[in-house]
C-alpha cells in the first residue's frame, strides 16, 4: 500500500522539476528501475553517461526534441536459476522498461552521437552557438 501511495505522489508531482536546471532528470522513478547516469557540461556541449547493464543496444531508443533528451531502454527477464519444478530460486536483477529524460538546451540535434559498450551508454550532445536574443538600442 505504501508503494502505491508513493507512486501516486510521484504522478501528482510529475511536472514539478520541469524548469529546474538543465541536466536534471525531468521525472524521478523508483530507484529499482532507475538508470544511473552522469551528465557533464563540456566546452563543446554535454556528455550523458548511463549504466545499462544487460540491455542490448537494439532495445534502446534515443530521441532529442524541444531541448529534451529522452532515453528509453528495455531489459528482458533472464531468469536462469530455477529449481527442479521451474520455480525461481532468487531474482534480484531488475528488468522491464526504463525511461529517463534530461533537459539539455541549445544542442545541435543532427550532430548527437551515441555508443553502447560494456553496459554503459555514452551520448555526446554538441552545443549550438547561442544566438544573441537582444541588443542595446541607441536613442538618436
C-alpha positions as protocol buffer text, in pm:
chain_id: "A"
residue {
  index: 1
  type: UNK
  ca { x: 0 y: 0 z: 0 }
}
residue {
  index: 2
  type: UNK
  ca { x: 289 y: 234 z: 84 }
}
residue {
  index: 3
  type: UNK
  ca { x: 440 y: 176 z: -263 }
}
residue {
  index: 4
  type: UNK
  ca { x: 105 y: 265 z: -425 }
}
residue {
  index: 5
  type: UNK
  ca { x: 90 y: 590 z: -225 }
}
residue {
  index: 6
  type: UNK
  ca { x: 446 y: 675 z: -330 }
}
residue {
  index: 7
  type: UNK
  ca { x: 365 y: 610 z: -696 }
}
residue {
  index: 8
  type: UNK
  ca { x: 52 y: 827 z: -677 }
}
residue {
  index: 9
  type: UNK
  ca { x: 251 y: 1104 z: -510 }
}
residue {
  index: 10
  type: UNK
  ca { x: 513 y: 1088 z: -788 }
}
residue {
  index: 11
  type: UNK
  ca { x: 239 y: 1103 z: -1051 }
}
residue {
  index: 12
  type: UNK
  ca { x: 82 y: 1410 z: -890 }
}
residue {
  index: 13
  type: UNK
  ca { x: 416 y: 1593 z: -891 }
}
residue {
  index: 14
  type: UNK
  ca { x: 541 y: 1472 z: -1230 }
}
residue {
  index: 15
  type: UNK
  ca { x: 596 y: 1822 z: -1371 }
}
residue {
  index: 16
  type: UNK
  ca { x: 740 y: 1983 z: -1058 }
}
residue {
  index: 17
  type: UNK
  ca { x: 1102 y: 1963 z: -1177 }
}
residue {
  index: 18
  type: UNK
  ca { x: 1041 y: 2068 z: -1536 }
}
residue {
  index: 19
  type: UNK
  ca { x: 1200 y: 2412 z: -1503 }
}
residue {
  index: 20
  type: UNK
  ca { x: 1491 y: 2303 z: -1286 }
}
residue {
  index: 21
  type: UNK
  ca { x: 1849 y: 2347 z: -1402 }
}
residue {
  index: 22
  type: UNK
  ca { x: 1937 y: 2174 z: -1727 }
}
residue {
  index: 23
  type: UNK
  ca { x: 2075 y: 1825 z: -1698 }
}
residue {
  index: 24
  type: UNK
  ca { x: 1845 y: 1734 z: -1414 }
}
residue {
  index: 25
  type: UNK
  ca { x: 1606 y: 1446 z: -1476 }
}
residue {
  index: 26
  type: UNK
  ca { x: 1255 y: 1561 z: -1558 }
}
residue {
  index: 27
  type: UNK
  ca { x: 1090 y: 1266 z: -1389 }
}
residue {
  index: 28
  type: UNK
  ca { x: 1203 y: 1062 z: -1094 }
}
residue {
  index: 29
  type: UNK
  ca { x: 1143 y: 692 z: -1082 }
}
residue {
  index: 30
  type: UNK
  ca { x: 1156 y: 416 z: -825 }
}
residue {
  index: 31
  type: UNK
  ca { x: 1525 y: 351 z: -763 }
}
residue {
  index: 32
  type: UNK
  ca { x: 1493 y: -17 z: -857 }
}
residue {
  index: 33
  type: UNK
  ca { x: 1407 y: 83 z: -1215 }
}
residue {
  index: 34
  type: UNK
  ca { x: 1629 y: 390 z: -1234 }
}
residue {
  index: 35
  type: UNK
  ca { x: 1907 y: 410 z: -1490 }
}
residue {
  index: 36
  type: UNK
  ca { x: 2202 y: 562 z: -1306 }
}
residue {
  index: 37
  type: UNK
  ca { x: 2365 y: 841 z: -1504 }
}
residue {
  index: 38
  type: UNK
  ca { x: 2617 y: 1123 z: -1512 }
}
residue {
  index: 39
  type: UNK
  ca { x: 2556 y: 1447 z: -1704 }
}
residue {
  index: 40
  type: UNK
  ca { x: 2862 y: 1658 z: -1775 }
}
residue {
  index: 41
  type: UNK
  ca { x: 2873 y: 2003 z: -1932 }
}
residue {
  index: 42
  type: UNK
  ca { x: 3182 y: 2028 z: -2152 }
}
residue {
  index: 43
  type: UNK
  ca { x: 3335 y: 2315 z: -2350 }
}
residue {
  index: 44
  type: UNK
  ca { x: 3165 y: 2177 z: -2663 }
}
residue {
  index: 45
  type: UNK
  ca { x: 2831 y: 2063 z: -2522 }
}
residue {
  index: 46
  type: UNK
  ca { x: 2714 y: 1786 z: -2293 }
}
residue {
  index: 47
  type: UNK
  ca { x: 2803 y: 1423 z: -2230 }
}
residue {
  index: 48
  type: UNK
  ca { x: 2550 y: 1186 z: -2076 }
}
residue {
  index: 49
  type: UNK
  ca { x: 2673 y: 850 z: -1948 }
}
residue {
  index: 50
  type: UNK
  ca { x: 2414 y: 592 z: -1842 }
}
residue {
  index: 51
  type: UNK
  ca { x: 2460 y: 249 z: -1684 }
}
residue {
  index: 52
  type: UNK
  ca { x: 2261 y: -5 z: -1887 }
}
residue {
  index: 53
  type: UNK
  ca { x: 2388 y: -348 z: -1779 }
}
residue {
  index: 54
  type: UNK
  ca { x: 2221 y: -633 z: -1962 }
}
residue {
  index: 55
  type: UNK
  ca { x: 2045 y: -407 z: -2215 }
}
residue {
  index: 56
  type: UNK
  ca { x: 2105 y: -482 z: -2582 }
}
residue {
  index: 57
  type: UNK
  ca { x: 2164 y: -170 z: -2792 }
}
residue {
  index: 58
  type: UNK
  ca { x: 1872 y: -276 z: -3015 }
}
residue {
  index: 59
  type: UNK
  ca { x: 1648 y: -227 z: -2709 }
}
residue {
  index: 60
  type: UNK
  ca { x: 1750 y: 137 z: -2660 }
}
residue {
  index: 61
  type: UNK
  ca { x: 1561 y: 429 z: -2813 }
}
residue {
  index: 62
  type: UNK
  ca { x: 1716 y: 777 z: -2803 }
}
residue {
  index: 63
  type: UNK
  ca { x: 1548 y: 1099 z: -2911 }
}
residue {
  index: 64
  type: UNK
  ca { x: 1604 y: 1473 z: -2872 }
}
residue {
  index: 65
  type: UNK
  ca { x: 1309 y: 1708 z: -2907 }
}
residue {
  index: 66
  type: UNK
  ca { x: 1242 y: 2058 z: -2771 }
}
residue {
  index: 67
  type: UNK
  ca { x: 1560 y: 2064 z: -2560 }
}
residue {
  index: 68
  type: UNK
  ca { x: 1485 y: 1725 z: -2400 }
}
residue {
  index: 69
  type: UNK
  ca { x: 1699 y: 1413 z: -2441 }
}
residue {
  index: 70
  type: UNK
  ca { x: 1484 y: 1101 z: -2392 }
}
residue {
  index: 71
  type: UNK
  ca { x: 1631 y: 759 z: -2324 }
}
residue {
  index: 72
  type: UNK
  ca { x: 1407 y: 454 z: -2333 }
}
residue {
  index: 73
  type: UNK
  ca { x: 1551 y: 110 z: -2269 }
}
residue {
  index: 74
  type: UNK
  ca { x: 1412 y: -238 z: -2219 }
}
residue {
  index: 75
  type: UNK
  ca { x: 1576 y: -530 z: -2042 }
}
residue {
  index: 76
  type: UNK
  ca { x: 1410 y: -867 z: -2084 }
}
residue {
  index: 77
  type: UNK
  ca { x: 1385 y: -1110 z: -1795 }
}
residue {
  index: 78
  type: UNK
  ca { x: 1661 y: -1368 z: -1799 }
}
residue {
  index: 79
  type: UNK
  ca { x: 1564 y: -1591 z: -1510 }
}
residue {
  index: 80
  type: UNK
  ca { x: 1815 y: -1870 z: -1540 }
}
residue {
  index: 81
  type: UNK
  ca { x: 1841 y: -2015 z: -1189 }
}
residue {
  index: 82
  type: UNK
  ca { x: 1549 y: -2249 z: -1130 }
}
residue {
  index: 83
  type: UNK
  ca { x: 1491 y: -2550 z: -914 }
}
residue {
  index: 84
  type: UNK
  ca { x: 1359 y: -2887 z: -1038 }
}
residue {
  index: 85
  type: UNK
  ca { x: 998 y: -2759 z: -1050 }
}
residue {
  index: 86
  type: UNK
  ca { x: 1100 y: -2450 z: -1254 }
}
residue {
  index: 87
  type: UNK
  ca { x: 1048 y: -2218 z: -958 }
}
residue {
  index: 88
  type: UNK
  ca { x: 1281 y: -1925 z: -931 }
}
residue {
  index: 89
  type: UNK
  ca { x: 1534 y: -1964 z: -651 }
}
residue {
  index: 90
  type: UNK
  ca { x: 1635 y: -1598 z: -646 }
}
residue {
  index: 91
  type: UNK
  ca { x: 1553 y: -1297 z: -861 }
}
residue {
  index: 92
  type: UNK
  ca { x: 1733 y: -975 z: -769 }
}
residue {
  index: 93
  type: UNK
  ca { x: 1804 y: -825 z: -1111 }
}
residue {
  index: 94
  type: UNK
  ca { x: 1550 y: -576 z: -1236 }
}
residue {
  index: 95
  type: UNK
  ca { x: 1400 y: -595 z: -1582 }
}
residue {
  index: 96
  type: UNK
  ca { x: 1135 y: -414 z: -1777 }
}
residue {
  index: 97
  type: UNK
  ca { x: 1118 y: -75 z: -1944 }
}
residue {
  index: 98
  type: UNK
  ca { x: 1315 y: 226 z: -1827 }
}
residue {
  index: 99
  type: UNK
  ca { x: 1278 y: 592 z: -1923 }
}
residue {
  index: 100
  type: UNK
  ca { x: 1495 y: 893 z: -1842 }
}
residue {
  index: 101
  type: UNK
  ca { x: 1454 y: 1249 z: -1970 }
}
residue {
  index: 102
  type: UNK
  ca { x: 1704 y: 1534 z: -1942 }
}
residue {
  index: 103
  type: UNK
  ca { x: 1658 y: 1900 z: -2028 }
}
residue {
  index: 104
  type: UNK
  ca { x: 1970 y: 1997 z: -2223 }
}
residue {
  index: 105
  type: UNK
  ca { x: 1919 y: 2323 z: -2416 }
}
residue {
  index: 106
  type: UNK
  ca { x: 2088 y: 2454 z: -2730 }
}
residue {
  index: 107
  type: UNK
  ca { x: 2203 y: 2122 z: -2877 }
}
residue {
  index: 108
  type: UNK
  ca { x: 2279 y: 2053 z: -3243 }
}
residue {
  index: 109
  type: UNK
  ca { x: 2034 y: 1764 z: -3272 }
}
residue {
  index: 110
  type: UNK
  ca { x: 2171 y: 1633 z: -3603 }
}
residue {
  index: 111
  type: UNK
  ca { x: 2522 y: 1605 z: -3453 }
}
residue {
  index: 112
  type: UNK
  ca { x: 2431 y: 1394 z: -3147 }
}
residue {
  index: 113
  type: UNK
  ca { x: 2624 y: 1066 z: -3130 }
}
residue {
  index: 114
  type: UNK
  ca { x: 2588 y: 765 z: -2903 }
}
residue {
  index: 115
  type: UNK
  ca { x: 2763 y: 436 z: -2833 }
}
residue {
  index: 116
  type: UNK
  ca { x: 2687 y: 142 z: -2607 }
}
residue {
  index: 117
  type: UNK
  ca { x: 2982 y: -55 z: -2476 }
}
residue {
  index: 118
  type: UNK
  ca { x: 3034 y: -285 z: -2177 }
}
residue {
  index: 119
  type: UNK
  ca { x: 2697 y: -196 z: -2021 }
}
residue {
  index: 120
  type: UNK
  ca { x: 2748 y: 179 z: -2050 }
}
residue {
  index: 121
  type: UNK
  ca { x: 2567 y: 413 z: -2289 }
}
residue {
  index: 122
  type: UNK
  ca { x: 2758 y: 732 z: -2376 }
}
residue {
  index: 123
  type: UNK
  ca { x: 2580 y: 1016 z: -2555 }
}
residue {
  index: 124
  type: UNK
  ca { x: 2765 y: 1323 z: -2684 }
}
residue {
  index: 125
  type: UNK
  ca { x: 2548 y: 1628 z: -2750 }
}
residue {
  index: 126
  type: UNK
  ca { x: 2736 y: 1915 z: -2920 }
}
residue {
  index: 127
  type: UNK
  ca { x: 2614 y: 2256 z: -2817 }
}
residue {
  index: 128
  type: UNK
  ca { x: 2491 y: 2509 z: -3072 }
}
residue {
  index: 129
  type: UNK
  ca { x: 2623 y: 2861 z: -3054 }
}
residue {
  index: 130
  type: UNK
  ca { x: 2374 y: 3063 z: -2863 }
}
residue {
  index: 131
  type: UNK
  ca { x: 2231 y: 3345 z: -3069 }
}
residue {
  index: 132
  type: UNK
  ca { x: 2201 y: 3688 z: -2917 }
}
residue {
  index: 133
  type: UNK
  ca { x: 1843 y: 3743 z: -2814 }
}
residue {
  index: 134
  type: UNK
  ca { x: 1866 y: 4114 z: -2761 }
}
residue {
  index: 135
  type: UNK
  ca { x: 2078 y: 4419 z: -2814 }
}
residue {
  index: 136
  type: UNK
  ca { x: 2110 y: 4775 z: -2692 }
}
residue {
  index: 137
  type: UNK
  ca { x: 1926 y: 5040 z: -2892 }
}
residue {
  index: 138
  type: UNK
  ca { x: 2079 y: 5384 z: -2904 }
}
residue {
  index: 139
  type: UNK
  ca { x: 1845 y: 5681 z: -2889 }
}
residue {
  index: 140
  type: UNK
  ca { x: 1928 y: 5940 z: -3156 }
}
